[in-house]
Amino acid sequence: MTMVRDMNKRIAVFASGNGSNAENLIKYFKESSHGAEVVLAVCNRPDAPVIEKAKRLGVETCIMTRADINDRDLMLGVLEQHSVDIVVLAGFLLMVPPFLIERYRDRIVNIHPSLLPKYGGKGMYGANVHKAVVEAGETETGITIHFVSENYDEGRIIFQARTAVDPSDTPADVERKIHQLERQHYAQIIRDTLIGL
Ligand code: GAR
């Protein structure tokens, strides 16, 4: 038992909102054969539902302001204190400071709710993306899982999955389809790419 735990990679999830991805990841990595565990949820909004979700699942939470997150010693100190190996962004809406990207190079990933490079960049997050996709009359959209680099939404792409957008779909319909793809793939891709099983 102790041996398995020692070999597990330790994941910190960064999230800002509802936390459906964070919840999926926590649950997936509770299965010991998946080779990792979520040991910390970092959130920048004290009222975000992700905090309760993580707590309910027994994961320690840390609320950090934008200033805290940009404070090198504080931020890296929190991650070191929890011996974090991998950083996973799951609906995290602040810029990630360069020192964090550098420290976790190739060990920090993000999920974006579109087929990057389409609908990426400033202001493109969550519902804004789905609204833009519907307004543009796209016939398909999807998810992109990618390494995080200094250029927003431009890190090396690890995986994409597609879904059809029907002419009658509202942004809320598209969001549901995207969440389904996220649930289906995010944890599995992290495992395949970063856990090395
Ligand atoms: C997810 O769809 C995620 O892909 C997106 O925010 C949503 C968060 O949902 N991320 C971005 O837009 C990042 N640019 P959740 O809080 O329920 O996981």
Tab-separated table of C-alpha atoms and ligand atoms in Angstrom:
chain	number	residue	atom	x	y	z
A	1	MET	CA	0.000	0.000	0.000
A	2	THR	CA	2.689	2.452	1.042
A	3	MET	CA	4.777	1.519	-1.984
A	4	VAL	CA	1.957	2.265	-4.419
A	5	ARG	CA	1.393	5.632	-2.790
A	6	ASP	CA	5.096	6.500	-2.950
A	7	MET	CA	5.190	5.767	-6.658
A	8	ASN	CA	2.122	7.857	-7.407
A	9	LYS	CA	2.648	11.129	-9.234
A	10	ARG	CA	1.182	14.049	-7.329
A	11	ILE	CA	-1.139	16.359	-9.233
A	12	ALA	CA	-2.249	19.913	-8.415
A	13	VAL	CA	-5.380	21.020	-10.258
A	14	PHE	CA	-5.834	24.752	-10.876
A	15	ALA	CA	-9.455	25.824	-11.419
A	16	SER	CA	-11.543	28.991	-11.232
A	17	GLY	CA	-15.169	27.981	-11.558
A	18	ASN	CA	-17.600	25.137	-11.550
A	19	GLY	CA	-14.997	22.416	-11.424
A	20	SER	CA	-16.538	19.591	-13.439
A	21	ASN	CA	-13.119	18.792	-14.911
A	22	ALA	CA	-11.426	18.988	-11.527
A	23	GLU	CA	-14.048	16.627	-10.107
A	24	ASN	CA	-13.574	14.124	-12.932
A	25	LEU	CA	-9.804	14.197	-12.495
A	26	ILE	CA	-9.983	13.732	-8.731
A	27	LYS	CA	-12.315	10.752	-9.117
A	28	TYR	CA	-10.317	9.158	-11.941
A	29	PHE	CA	-7.027	9.337	-10.055
A	30	LYS	CA	-8.542	7.908	-6.878
A	31	GLU	CA	-8.178	4.584	-8.677
A	32	SER	CA	-4.712	3.505	-7.500
A	33	SER	CA	-3.840	1.719	-10.756
A	34	HIS	CA	-3.996	5.078	-12.562
A	35	GLY	CA	-0.614	5.982	-11.089
A	36	ALA	CA	-1.337	9.439	-9.711
A	37	GLU	CA	-3.451	11.306	-7.225
A	38	VAL	CA	-4.813	14.809	-7.042
A	39	VAL	CA	-3.298	16.182	-3.841
A	40	LEU	CA	-4.243	19.841	-4.149
A	41	ALA	CA	-6.850	22.071	-5.795
A	42	VAL	CA	-5.732	25.683	-6.274
A	43	CYS	CA	-8.499	28.203	-6.888
A	44	ASN	CA	-8.427	31.982	-7.301
A	45	ARG	CA	-12.086	32.564	-6.400
A	46	PRO	CA	-13.263	31.926	-2.838
A	47	ASP	CA	-16.877	31.402	-4.003
A	48	ALA	CA	-16.132	28.935	-6.822
A	49	PRO	CA	-18.091	25.656	-6.632
A	50	VAL	CA	-14.888	23.707	-7.380
A	51	ILE	CA	-13.765	24.300	-3.783
A	52	GLU	CA	-16.676	22.399	-2.260
A	53	LYS	CA	-16.368	19.657	-4.861
A	54	ALA	CA	-12.692	19.109	-4.057
A	55	LYS	CA	-13.270	19.203	-0.307
A	56	ARG	CA	-16.109	16.702	-0.557
A	57	LEU	CA	-13.743	14.346	-2.354
A	58	GLY	CA	-11.106	14.770	0.349
A	59	VAL	CA	-8.698	16.950	-1.623
A	60	GLU	CA	-6.964	19.824	0.088
A	61	THR	CA	-7.842	23.234	-1.349
A	62	CYS	CA	-5.852	26.427	-1.470
A	63	ILE	CA	-7.470	29.749	-2.333
A	64	MET	CA	-4.925	32.090	-3.835
A	65	THR	CA	-5.453	35.608	-5.182
A	66	ARG	CA	-3.949	36.690	-8.478
A	67	ALA	CA	-1.189	38.412	-6.485
A	68	ASP	CA	-0.484	35.215	-4.490
A	69	ILE	CA	-0.264	33.176	-7.685
A	70	ASN	CA	2.194	35.659	-9.164
A	71	ASP	CA	4.342	35.615	-6.035
A	72	ARG	CA	7.118	33.211	-6.992
A	73	ASP	CA	8.186	32.148	-3.506
A	74	LEU	CA	4.631	31.732	-2.276
A	75	MET	CA	3.351	29.860	-5.333
A	76	LEU	CA	6.297	27.508	-5.738
A	77	GLY	CA	6.392	27.074	-1.955
A	78	VAL	CA	2.788	25.814	-1.905
A	79	LEU	CA	3.522	23.329	-4.680
A	80	GLU	CA	6.748	22.166	-3.038
A	81	GLN	CA	4.999	21.752	0.282
A	82	HIS	CA	2.632	19.279	-1.404
A	83	SER	CA	5.443	17.666	-3.451
A	84	VAL	CA	3.530	18.392	-6.651
A	85	ASP	CA	4.903	16.673	-9.778
A	86	ILE	CA	2.276	17.727	-12.322
A	87	VAL	CA	0.113	20.844	-12.723
A	88	VAL	CA	-3.225	20.444	-14.496
A	89	LEU	CA	-5.280	23.487	-15.495
A	90	ALA	CA	-8.995	22.749	-15.511
A	91	GLY	CA	-10.999	25.865	-16.266
A	92	PHE	CA	-8.348	28.121	-14.743
A	93	LEU	CA	-8.930	31.622	-16.030
A	94	LEU	CA	-5.853	33.541	-14.884
A	95	MET	CA	-2.576	33.786	-16.781
A	96	VAL	CA	-0.053	31.280	-15.497
A	97	PRO	CA	3.117	33.094	-14.395
A	98	PRO	CA	6.246	32.270	-16.464
A	99	PHE	CA	8.184	30.971	-13.431
A	100	LEU	CA	5.533	28.293	-12.938
A	101	ILE	CA	5.676	27.246	-16.590
A	102	GLU	CA	9.455	27.089	-16.411
A	103	ARG	CA	9.492	25.025	-13.223
A	104	TYR	CA	6.881	22.580	-14.560
A	105	ARG	CA	8.015	22.562	-18.209
A	106	ASP	CA	6.370	19.563	-19.983
A	107	ARG	CA	4.574	18.782	-16.717
A	108	ILE	CA	1.869	21.443	-17.004
A	109	VAL	CA	-1.173	20.922	-19.214
A	110	ASN	CA	-4.381	22.728	-20.059
A	111	ILE	CA	-7.681	21.835	-21.656
A	112	HIS	CA	-9.293	24.314	-24.028
A	113	PRO	CA	-12.907	23.978	-25.207
A	114	SER	CA	-12.254	24.441	-28.939
A	115	LEU	CA	-10.123	23.043	-31.718
A	116	LEU	CA	-7.081	25.269	-31.259
A	117	PRO	CA	-5.796	27.398	-32.906
A	118	LYS	CA	-9.439	28.269	-33.588
A	119	TYR	CA	-11.186	30.234	-30.839
A	120	GLY	CA	-8.145	30.590	-28.612
A	121	GLY	CA	-6.414	33.590	-27.092
A	122	LYS	CA	-7.550	36.502	-24.983
A	123	GLY	CA	-11.160	36.453	-23.791
A	124	MET	CA	-11.739	32.981	-25.217
A	125	TYR	CA	-12.783	30.832	-22.303
A	126	GLY	CA	-15.776	28.740	-21.309
A	127	ALA	CA	-19.126	30.006	-22.581
A	128	ASN	CA	-17.511	32.773	-24.691
A	129	VAL	CA	-15.942	30.111	-26.871
A	130	HIS	CA	-19.210	28.227	-27.439
A	131	LYS	CA	-21.049	31.449	-28.246
A	132	ALA	CA	-18.403	32.396	-30.830
A	133	VAL	CA	-18.527	28.910	-32.371
A	134	VAL	CA	-22.332	29.058	-32.765
A	135	GLU	CA	-22.286	32.643	-34.069
A	136	ALA	CA	-19.709	31.700	-36.706
A	137	GLY	CA	-21.933	28.858	-37.934
A	138	GLU	CA	-19.266	26.200	-37.353
A	139	THR	CA	-20.331	22.652	-38.161
A	140	GLU	CA	-17.880	21.137	-35.696
A	141	THR	CA	-15.952	22.037	-32.580
A	142	GLY	CA	-14.038	20.092	-29.969
A	143	ILE	CA	-11.460	20.052	-27.220
A	144	THR	CA	-7.706	20.576	-27.225
A	145	ILE	CA	-5.390	19.234	-24.543
A	146	HIS	CA	-2.002	20.924	-24.719
A	147	PHE	CA	1.163	21.686	-22.809
A	148	VAL	CA	1.195	25.171	-21.346
A	149	SER	CA	3.819	27.507	-22.732
A	150	GLU	CA	4.503	31.198	-22.313
A	151	ASN	CA	2.237	32.024	-25.281
A	152	TYR	CA	-1.372	31.728	-24.292
A	153	ASP	CA	-3.146	28.702	-25.849
A	154	GLU	CA	-0.146	28.006	-28.089
A	155	GLY	CA	1.676	25.198	-26.286
A	156	ARG	CA	2.301	21.893	-28.046
A	157	ILE	CA	-0.944	20.065	-28.745
A	158	ILE	CA	-1.196	16.612	-27.200
A	159	PHE	CA	-4.700	15.620	-28.235
A	160	GLN	CA	-7.860	16.884	-29.922
A	161	ALA	CA	-11.341	15.384	-30.130
A	162	ARG	CA	-14.191	16.633	-32.312
A	163	THR	CA	-17.943	16.889	-32.046
A	164	ALA	CA	-20.570	18.056	-34.533
A	165	VAL	CA	-22.369	21.367	-34.095
A	166	ASP	CA	-25.931	21.108	-35.400
A	167	PRO	CA	-27.616	24.191	-36.918
A	168	SER	CA	-30.137	24.196	-34.061
A	169	ASP	CA	-27.488	23.973	-31.298
A	170	THR	CA	-27.359	26.787	-28.762
A	171	PRO	CA	-24.130	27.667	-26.927
A	172	ALA	CA	-25.486	25.676	-23.975
A	173	ASP	CA	-25.921	22.612	-26.208
A	174	VAL	CA	-22.354	22.967	-27.440
A	175	GLU	CA	-21.133	23.333	-23.865
A	176	ARG	CA	-22.811	20.050	-22.925
A	177	LYS	CA	-21.132	18.269	-25.828
A	178	ILE	CA	-17.768	19.749	-24.866
A	179	HIS	CA	-18.106	18.716	-21.232
A	180	GLN	CA	-18.888	15.210	-22.387
A	181	LEU	CA	-15.672	15.096	-24.453
A	182	GLU	CA	-13.711	16.548	-21.539
A	183	ARG	CA	-15.066	13.916	-19.187
A	184	GLN	CA	-14.268	11.198	-21.693
A	185	HIS	CA	-10.664	12.185	-22.430
A	186	TYR	CA	-8.870	14.597	-20.087
A	187	ALA	CA	-7.836	12.263	-17.277
A	188	GLN	CA	-6.992	9.448	-19.666
A	189	ILE	CA	-4.742	11.667	-21.804
A	190	ILE	CA	-2.963	12.980	-18.711
A	191	ARG	CA	-2.349	9.427	-17.629
A	192	ASP	CA	-1.037	8.346	-21.039
A	193	THR	CA	1.141	11.432	-21.524
A	194	LEU	CA	2.434	12.348	-18.089
A	195	ILE	CA	2.119	9.331	-15.869
A	196	GLY	CA	3.830	7.033	-18.319
A	197	LEU	CA	1.732	3.940	-17.758
B	1	GAR	C1	-14.062	23.819	-19.493
B	1	GAR	O1	-14.907	23.646	-20.594
B	1	GAR	C2	-12.654	24.127	-19.956
B	1	GAR	O2	-12.313	23.513	-21.157
B	1	GAR	C3	-12.709	25.629	-20.117
B	1	GAR	O3	-13.489	26.083	-19.050
B	1	GAR	C4	-14.459	25.088	-18.723
B	1	GAR	C5	-14.414	24.878	-17.229
B	1	GAR	O4	-15.450	24.019	-16.815
B	1	GAR	N1	-11.378	26.194	-20.132
B	1	GAR	C6	-11.080	27.291	-20.816
B	1	GAR	O5	-11.895	27.923	-21.460
B	1	GAR	C7	-9.615	27.706	-20.740
B	1	GAR	N2	-9.308	28.708	-21.702
B	1	GAR	P1	-15.375	23.320	-15.384
B	1	GAR	O6	-15.069	24.406	-14.348
B	1	GAR	O7	-16.741	22.735	-15.177
B	1	GAR	O8	-14.281	22.287	-15.423
